GROMACS .gro file of C-alpha atoms in nm:
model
  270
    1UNK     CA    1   0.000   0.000   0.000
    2UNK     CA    2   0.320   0.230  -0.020
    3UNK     CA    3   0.373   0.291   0.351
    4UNK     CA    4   0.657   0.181   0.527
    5UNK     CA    5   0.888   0.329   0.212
    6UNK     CA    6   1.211   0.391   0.355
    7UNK     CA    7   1.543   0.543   0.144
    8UNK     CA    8   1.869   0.358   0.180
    9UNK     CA    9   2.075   0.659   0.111
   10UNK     CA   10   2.130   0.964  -0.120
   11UNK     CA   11   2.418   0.991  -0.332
   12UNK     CA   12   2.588   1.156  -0.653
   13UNK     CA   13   2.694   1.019  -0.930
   14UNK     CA   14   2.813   1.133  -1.337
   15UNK     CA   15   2.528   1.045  -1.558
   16UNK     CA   16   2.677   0.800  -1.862
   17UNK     CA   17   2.391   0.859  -2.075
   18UNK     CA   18   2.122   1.128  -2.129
   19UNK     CA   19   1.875   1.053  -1.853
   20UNK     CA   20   1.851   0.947  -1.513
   21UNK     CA   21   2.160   0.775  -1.321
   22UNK     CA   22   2.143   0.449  -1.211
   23UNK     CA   23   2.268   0.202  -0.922
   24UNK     CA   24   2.077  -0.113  -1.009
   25UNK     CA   25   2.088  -0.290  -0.660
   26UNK     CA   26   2.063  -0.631  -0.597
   27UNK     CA   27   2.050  -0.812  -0.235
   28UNK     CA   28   2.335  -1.047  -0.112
   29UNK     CA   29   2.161  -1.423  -0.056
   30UNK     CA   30   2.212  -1.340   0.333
   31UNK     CA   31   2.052  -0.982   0.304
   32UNK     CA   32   2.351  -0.852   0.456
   33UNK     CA   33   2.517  -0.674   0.161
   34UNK     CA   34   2.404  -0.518  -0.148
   35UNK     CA   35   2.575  -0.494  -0.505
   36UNK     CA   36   2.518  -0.188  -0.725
   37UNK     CA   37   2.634   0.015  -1.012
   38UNK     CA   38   2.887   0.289  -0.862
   39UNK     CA   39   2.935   0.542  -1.111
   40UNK     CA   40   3.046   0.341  -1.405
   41UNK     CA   41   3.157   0.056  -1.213
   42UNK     CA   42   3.066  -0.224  -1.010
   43UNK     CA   43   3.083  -0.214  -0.592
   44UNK     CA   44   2.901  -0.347  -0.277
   45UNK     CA   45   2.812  -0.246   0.073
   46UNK     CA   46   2.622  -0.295   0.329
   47UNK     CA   47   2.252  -0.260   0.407
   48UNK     CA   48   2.345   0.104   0.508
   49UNK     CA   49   2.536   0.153   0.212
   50UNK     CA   50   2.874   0.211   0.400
   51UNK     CA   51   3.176  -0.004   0.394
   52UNK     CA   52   3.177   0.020   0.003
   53UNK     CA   53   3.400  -0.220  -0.206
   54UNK     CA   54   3.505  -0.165  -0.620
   55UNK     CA   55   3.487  -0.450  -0.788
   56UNK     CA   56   3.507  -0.373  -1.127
   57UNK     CA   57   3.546   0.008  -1.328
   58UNK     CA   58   3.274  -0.050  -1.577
   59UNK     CA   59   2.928  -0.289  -1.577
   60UNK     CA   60   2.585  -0.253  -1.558
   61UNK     CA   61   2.311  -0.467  -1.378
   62UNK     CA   62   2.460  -0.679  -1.140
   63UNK     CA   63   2.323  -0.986  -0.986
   64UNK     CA   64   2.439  -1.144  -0.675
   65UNK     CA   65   2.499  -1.552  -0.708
   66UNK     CA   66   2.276  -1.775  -0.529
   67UNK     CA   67   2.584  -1.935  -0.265
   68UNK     CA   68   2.705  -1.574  -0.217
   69UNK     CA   69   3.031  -1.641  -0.471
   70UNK     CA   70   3.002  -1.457  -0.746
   71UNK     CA   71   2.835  -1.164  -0.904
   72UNK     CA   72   2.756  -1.134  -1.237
   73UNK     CA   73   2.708  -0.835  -1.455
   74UNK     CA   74   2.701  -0.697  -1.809
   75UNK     CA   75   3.066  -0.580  -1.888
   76UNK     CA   76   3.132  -0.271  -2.068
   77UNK     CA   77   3.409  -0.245  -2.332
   78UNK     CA   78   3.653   0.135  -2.394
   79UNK     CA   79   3.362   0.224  -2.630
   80UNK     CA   80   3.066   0.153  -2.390
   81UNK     CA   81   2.955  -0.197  -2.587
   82UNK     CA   82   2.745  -0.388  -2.380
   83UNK     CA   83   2.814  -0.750  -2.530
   84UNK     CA   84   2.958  -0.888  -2.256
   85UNK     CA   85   2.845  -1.135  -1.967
   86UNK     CA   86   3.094  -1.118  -1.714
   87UNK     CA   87   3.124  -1.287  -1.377
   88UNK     CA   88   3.370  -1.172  -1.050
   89UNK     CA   89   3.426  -1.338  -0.730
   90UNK     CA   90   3.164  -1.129  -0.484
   91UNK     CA   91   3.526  -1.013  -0.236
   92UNK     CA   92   3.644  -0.912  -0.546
   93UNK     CA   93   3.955  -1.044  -0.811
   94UNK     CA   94   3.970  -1.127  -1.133
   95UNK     CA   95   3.728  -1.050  -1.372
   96UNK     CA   96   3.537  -1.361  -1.656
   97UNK     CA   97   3.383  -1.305  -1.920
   98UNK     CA   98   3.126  -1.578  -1.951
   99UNK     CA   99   2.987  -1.474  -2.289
  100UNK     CA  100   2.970  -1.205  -2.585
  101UNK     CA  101   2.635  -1.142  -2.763
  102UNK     CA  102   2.704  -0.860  -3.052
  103UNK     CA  103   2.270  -0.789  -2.998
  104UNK     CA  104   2.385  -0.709  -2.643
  105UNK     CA  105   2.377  -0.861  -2.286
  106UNK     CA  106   2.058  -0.696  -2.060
  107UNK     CA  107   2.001  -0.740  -1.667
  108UNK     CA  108   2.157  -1.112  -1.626
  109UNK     CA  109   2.019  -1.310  -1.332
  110UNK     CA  110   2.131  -1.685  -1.235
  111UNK     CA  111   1.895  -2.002  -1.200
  112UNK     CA  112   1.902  -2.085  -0.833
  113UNK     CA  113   2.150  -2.332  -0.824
  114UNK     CA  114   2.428  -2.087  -0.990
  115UNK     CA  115   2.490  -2.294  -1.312
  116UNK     CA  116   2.283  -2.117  -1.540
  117UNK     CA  117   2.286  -1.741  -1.634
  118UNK     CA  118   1.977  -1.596  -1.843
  119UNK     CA  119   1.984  -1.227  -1.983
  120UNK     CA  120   1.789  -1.074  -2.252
  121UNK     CA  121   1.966  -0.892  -2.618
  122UNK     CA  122   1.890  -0.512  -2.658
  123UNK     CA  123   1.608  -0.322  -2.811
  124UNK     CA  124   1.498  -0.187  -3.109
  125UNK     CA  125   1.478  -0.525  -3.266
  126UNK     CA  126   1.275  -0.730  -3.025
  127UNK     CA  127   1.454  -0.811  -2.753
  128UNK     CA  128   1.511  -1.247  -2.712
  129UNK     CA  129   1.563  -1.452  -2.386
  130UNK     CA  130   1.915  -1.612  -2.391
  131UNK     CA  131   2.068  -1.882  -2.180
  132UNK     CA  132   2.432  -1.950  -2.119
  133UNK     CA  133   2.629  -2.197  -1.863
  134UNK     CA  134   2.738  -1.973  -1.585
  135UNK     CA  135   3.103  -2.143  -1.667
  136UNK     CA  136   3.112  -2.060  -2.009
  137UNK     CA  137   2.964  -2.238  -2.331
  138UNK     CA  138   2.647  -2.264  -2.600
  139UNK     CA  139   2.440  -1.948  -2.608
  140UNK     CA  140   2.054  -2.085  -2.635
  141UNK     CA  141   1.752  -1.877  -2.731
  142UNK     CA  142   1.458  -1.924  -2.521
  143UNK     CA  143   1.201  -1.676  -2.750
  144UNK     CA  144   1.106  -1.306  -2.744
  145UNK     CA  145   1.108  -1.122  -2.389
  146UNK     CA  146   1.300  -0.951  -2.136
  147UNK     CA  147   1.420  -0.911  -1.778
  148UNK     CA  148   1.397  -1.305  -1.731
  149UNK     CA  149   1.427  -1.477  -1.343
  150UNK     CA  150   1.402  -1.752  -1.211
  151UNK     CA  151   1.197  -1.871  -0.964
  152UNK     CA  152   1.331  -1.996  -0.661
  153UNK     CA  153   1.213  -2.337  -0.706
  154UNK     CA  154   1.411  -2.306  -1.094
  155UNK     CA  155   1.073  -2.443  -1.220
  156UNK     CA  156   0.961  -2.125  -1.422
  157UNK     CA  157   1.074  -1.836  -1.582
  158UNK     CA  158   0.921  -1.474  -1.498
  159UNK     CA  159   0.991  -1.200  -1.759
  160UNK     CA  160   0.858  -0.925  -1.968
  161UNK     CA  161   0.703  -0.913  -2.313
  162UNK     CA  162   0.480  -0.671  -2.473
  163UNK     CA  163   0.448  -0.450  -2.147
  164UNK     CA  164   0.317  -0.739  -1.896
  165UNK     CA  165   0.470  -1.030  -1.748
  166UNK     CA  166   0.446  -1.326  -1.823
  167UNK     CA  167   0.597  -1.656  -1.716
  168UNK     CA  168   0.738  -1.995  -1.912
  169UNK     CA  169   0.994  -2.355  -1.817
  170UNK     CA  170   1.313  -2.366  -1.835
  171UNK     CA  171   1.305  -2.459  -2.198
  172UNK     CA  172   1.091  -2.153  -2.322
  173UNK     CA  173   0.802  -2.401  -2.379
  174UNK     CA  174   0.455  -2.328  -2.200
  175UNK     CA  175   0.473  -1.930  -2.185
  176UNK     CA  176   0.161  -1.808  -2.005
  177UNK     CA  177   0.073  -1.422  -2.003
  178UNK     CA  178   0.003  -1.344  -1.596
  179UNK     CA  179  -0.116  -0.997  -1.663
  180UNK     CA  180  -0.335  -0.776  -1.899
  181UNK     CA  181  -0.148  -0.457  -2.094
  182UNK     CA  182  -0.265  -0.128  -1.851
  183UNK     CA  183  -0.353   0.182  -2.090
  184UNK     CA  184  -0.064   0.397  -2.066
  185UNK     CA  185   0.157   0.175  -1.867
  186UNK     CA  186   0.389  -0.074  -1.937
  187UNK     CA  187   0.581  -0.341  -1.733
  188UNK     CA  188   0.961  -0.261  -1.698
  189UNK     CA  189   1.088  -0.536  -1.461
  190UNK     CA  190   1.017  -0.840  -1.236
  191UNK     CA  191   1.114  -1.015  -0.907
  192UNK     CA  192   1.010  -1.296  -0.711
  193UNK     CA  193   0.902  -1.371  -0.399
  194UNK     CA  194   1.174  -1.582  -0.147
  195UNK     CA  195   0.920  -1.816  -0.147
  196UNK     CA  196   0.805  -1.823  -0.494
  197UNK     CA  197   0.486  -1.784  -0.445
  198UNK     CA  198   0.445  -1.412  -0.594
  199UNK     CA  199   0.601  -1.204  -0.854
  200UNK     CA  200   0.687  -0.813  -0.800
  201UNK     CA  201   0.718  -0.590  -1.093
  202UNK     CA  202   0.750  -0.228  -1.175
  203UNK     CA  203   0.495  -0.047  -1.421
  204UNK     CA  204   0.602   0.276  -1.552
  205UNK     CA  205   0.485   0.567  -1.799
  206UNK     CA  206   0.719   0.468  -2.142
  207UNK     CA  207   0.950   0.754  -2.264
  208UNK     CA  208   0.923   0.927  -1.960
  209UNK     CA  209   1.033   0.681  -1.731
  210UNK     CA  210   0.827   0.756  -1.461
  211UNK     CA  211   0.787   0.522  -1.172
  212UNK     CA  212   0.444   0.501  -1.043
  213UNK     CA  213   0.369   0.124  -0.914
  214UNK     CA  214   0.527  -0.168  -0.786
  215UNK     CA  215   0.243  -0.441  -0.822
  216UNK     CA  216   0.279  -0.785  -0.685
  217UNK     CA  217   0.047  -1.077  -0.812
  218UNK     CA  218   0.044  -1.471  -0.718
  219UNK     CA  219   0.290  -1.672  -0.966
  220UNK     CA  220  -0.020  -1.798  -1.137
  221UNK     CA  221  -0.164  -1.424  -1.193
  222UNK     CA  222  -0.436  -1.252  -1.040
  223UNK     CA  223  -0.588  -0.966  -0.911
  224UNK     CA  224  -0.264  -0.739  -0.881
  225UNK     CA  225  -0.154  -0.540  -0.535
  226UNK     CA  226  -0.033  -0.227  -0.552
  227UNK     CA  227   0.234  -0.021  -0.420
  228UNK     CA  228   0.239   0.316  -0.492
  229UNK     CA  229   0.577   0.494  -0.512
  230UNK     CA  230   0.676   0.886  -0.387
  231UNK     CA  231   0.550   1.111  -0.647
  232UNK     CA  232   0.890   1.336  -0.600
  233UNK     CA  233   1.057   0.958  -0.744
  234UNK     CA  234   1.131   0.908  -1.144
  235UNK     CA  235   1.329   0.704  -1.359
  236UNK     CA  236   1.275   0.309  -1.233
  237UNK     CA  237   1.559   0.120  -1.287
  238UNK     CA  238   1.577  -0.184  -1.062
  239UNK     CA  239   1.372  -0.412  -0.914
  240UNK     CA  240   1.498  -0.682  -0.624
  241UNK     CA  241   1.326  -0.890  -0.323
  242UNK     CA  242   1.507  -0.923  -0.028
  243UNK     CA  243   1.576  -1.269   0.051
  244UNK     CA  244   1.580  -1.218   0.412
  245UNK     CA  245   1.262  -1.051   0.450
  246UNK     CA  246   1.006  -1.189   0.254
  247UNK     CA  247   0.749  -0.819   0.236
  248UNK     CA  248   1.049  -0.597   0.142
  249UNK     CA  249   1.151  -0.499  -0.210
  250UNK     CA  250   1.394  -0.298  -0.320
  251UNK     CA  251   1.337  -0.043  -0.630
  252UNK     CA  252   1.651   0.148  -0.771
  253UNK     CA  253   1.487   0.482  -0.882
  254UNK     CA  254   1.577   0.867  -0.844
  255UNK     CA  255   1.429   1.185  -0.717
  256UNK     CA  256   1.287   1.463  -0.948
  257UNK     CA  257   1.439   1.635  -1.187
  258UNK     CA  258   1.460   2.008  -0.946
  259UNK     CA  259   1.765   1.816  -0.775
  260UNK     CA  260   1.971   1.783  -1.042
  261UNK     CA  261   1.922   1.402  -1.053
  262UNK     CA  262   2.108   1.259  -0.760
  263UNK     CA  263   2.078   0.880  -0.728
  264UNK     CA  264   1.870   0.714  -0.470
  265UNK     CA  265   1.820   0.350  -0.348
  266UNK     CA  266   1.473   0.306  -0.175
  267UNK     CA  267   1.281   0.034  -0.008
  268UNK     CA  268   0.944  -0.042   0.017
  269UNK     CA  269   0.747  -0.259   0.224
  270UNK     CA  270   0.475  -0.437   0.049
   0.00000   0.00000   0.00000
């Protein structure tokens, strides 16, 4: 119902790219740490966001391993190419690249037992669901979408297409549409419950990238719930469920445009 929404922490940093900043956080499997984008780089820190660690000096979209190990991100080349899938030990060291996709590598997340990595190519052409061994190997295609995860159970697959969410196995086969296209919204990314048993995602206002809901349905769809954001809050970038406490979510967004876009984790209780 929106209450309970509580900010992390404040902080500048350079914009890359025309539009908002981003820090794309994503929760340690113990809760106790969280991995973001620092600038142009990779880092972590704690749930205060103190004690902060550089991992790596250019990446997007990290994702935290399920044993803790490893984080994996999209790696960023001198020109700013995003067609790398790269994984780093979570204390930090040296840096693999898992795969290269020329049609780009978008918000990577790992099947629950860590062997498996599934990220999504880059818009305009319509973005496809890949699927690569988290140790290297065949690239498969698992069909049109975007911001895939895995449920905690590994049994489906949550993920965008056509501005709602939809789910599908492991395989790509027996995709099922979980919710209806909202006029003037449209569906930008998804988490899941600890316990599997419902699906967050954030709608927002396309081109302007304004954040105005997290929803959160049952993993067989439903009647939504909604969480209303801050109206002072634009630009949605990241959506993650803490694994600790099943009712909080975290949503990587910033404030409004009269502050000169500083960057802002938040989290919600929903």
């Amino acid at each position: 119902d929106g209450r309970g929404f509580r900010t992390l922490r404040d902080w500048r940093i350079h914009r890359v790219t025309p539009g908002c900043p981003r820090s794309e956080p994503s929760w340690s499997p113990s809760g106790r740490r969280i991995v973001y984008r620092h600038g142009n780089g990779i880092a972590t820190a704690n749930r205060r966001l103190r004690d902060r660690r550089n991992l790596h000096p250019a990446g997007l979209w990290p994702a935290w391993s399920p044993d803790g190990d490893r984080i994996a991100f999209t790696g960023l080349d001198d020109r700013g190419r995003d067609d790398g899938l790269v994984t780093i030990p979570a204390g930090g060291g040296r840096a693999r690249v898992v795969a290269r996709v020329a049609s780009g590598v978008l918000l990577p997340s790992w099947r629950p037992d860590g062997e498996v990595l599934l990220f999504h190519t880059r818009p305009p052409t319509d973005p496809r669901v890949l699927m690569v061994p988290a140790g290297g190997g065949p690239v498969r295609d698992l069909g049109p979408g975007s911001a895939p995860a895995y449920a905690p159970g590994g049994d489906r697959i949550a993920f965008v297409h056509a501005g709602t969410v939809w789910t599908m196995r492991p395989d790509g086969s027996q995709r099922q549409r979980l919710t209806t296209p909202a006029t003037g919204l449209v569906v930008e990314r998804v988490a899941w419950s600890p316990d599997g048993r419902r699906i967050a995602y954030l709608e927002d206002e396309p081109g302007d990238s304004i954040a105005v809901f997290i929803r959160v349905i049952p993993r067989a769809g439903g009647t939504p719930r909604t969480v209303a954001l801050p109206h002072d809050l634009c630009c949605p970038n990241s959506l993650s469920w803490s694994r600790t406490s099943p009712r909080q979510t975290g949503v990587s967004v910033s404030r409004s445009k009269r502050q000169s876009m500083p960057d802002n984790d938040a989290a919600a209780r929903g």
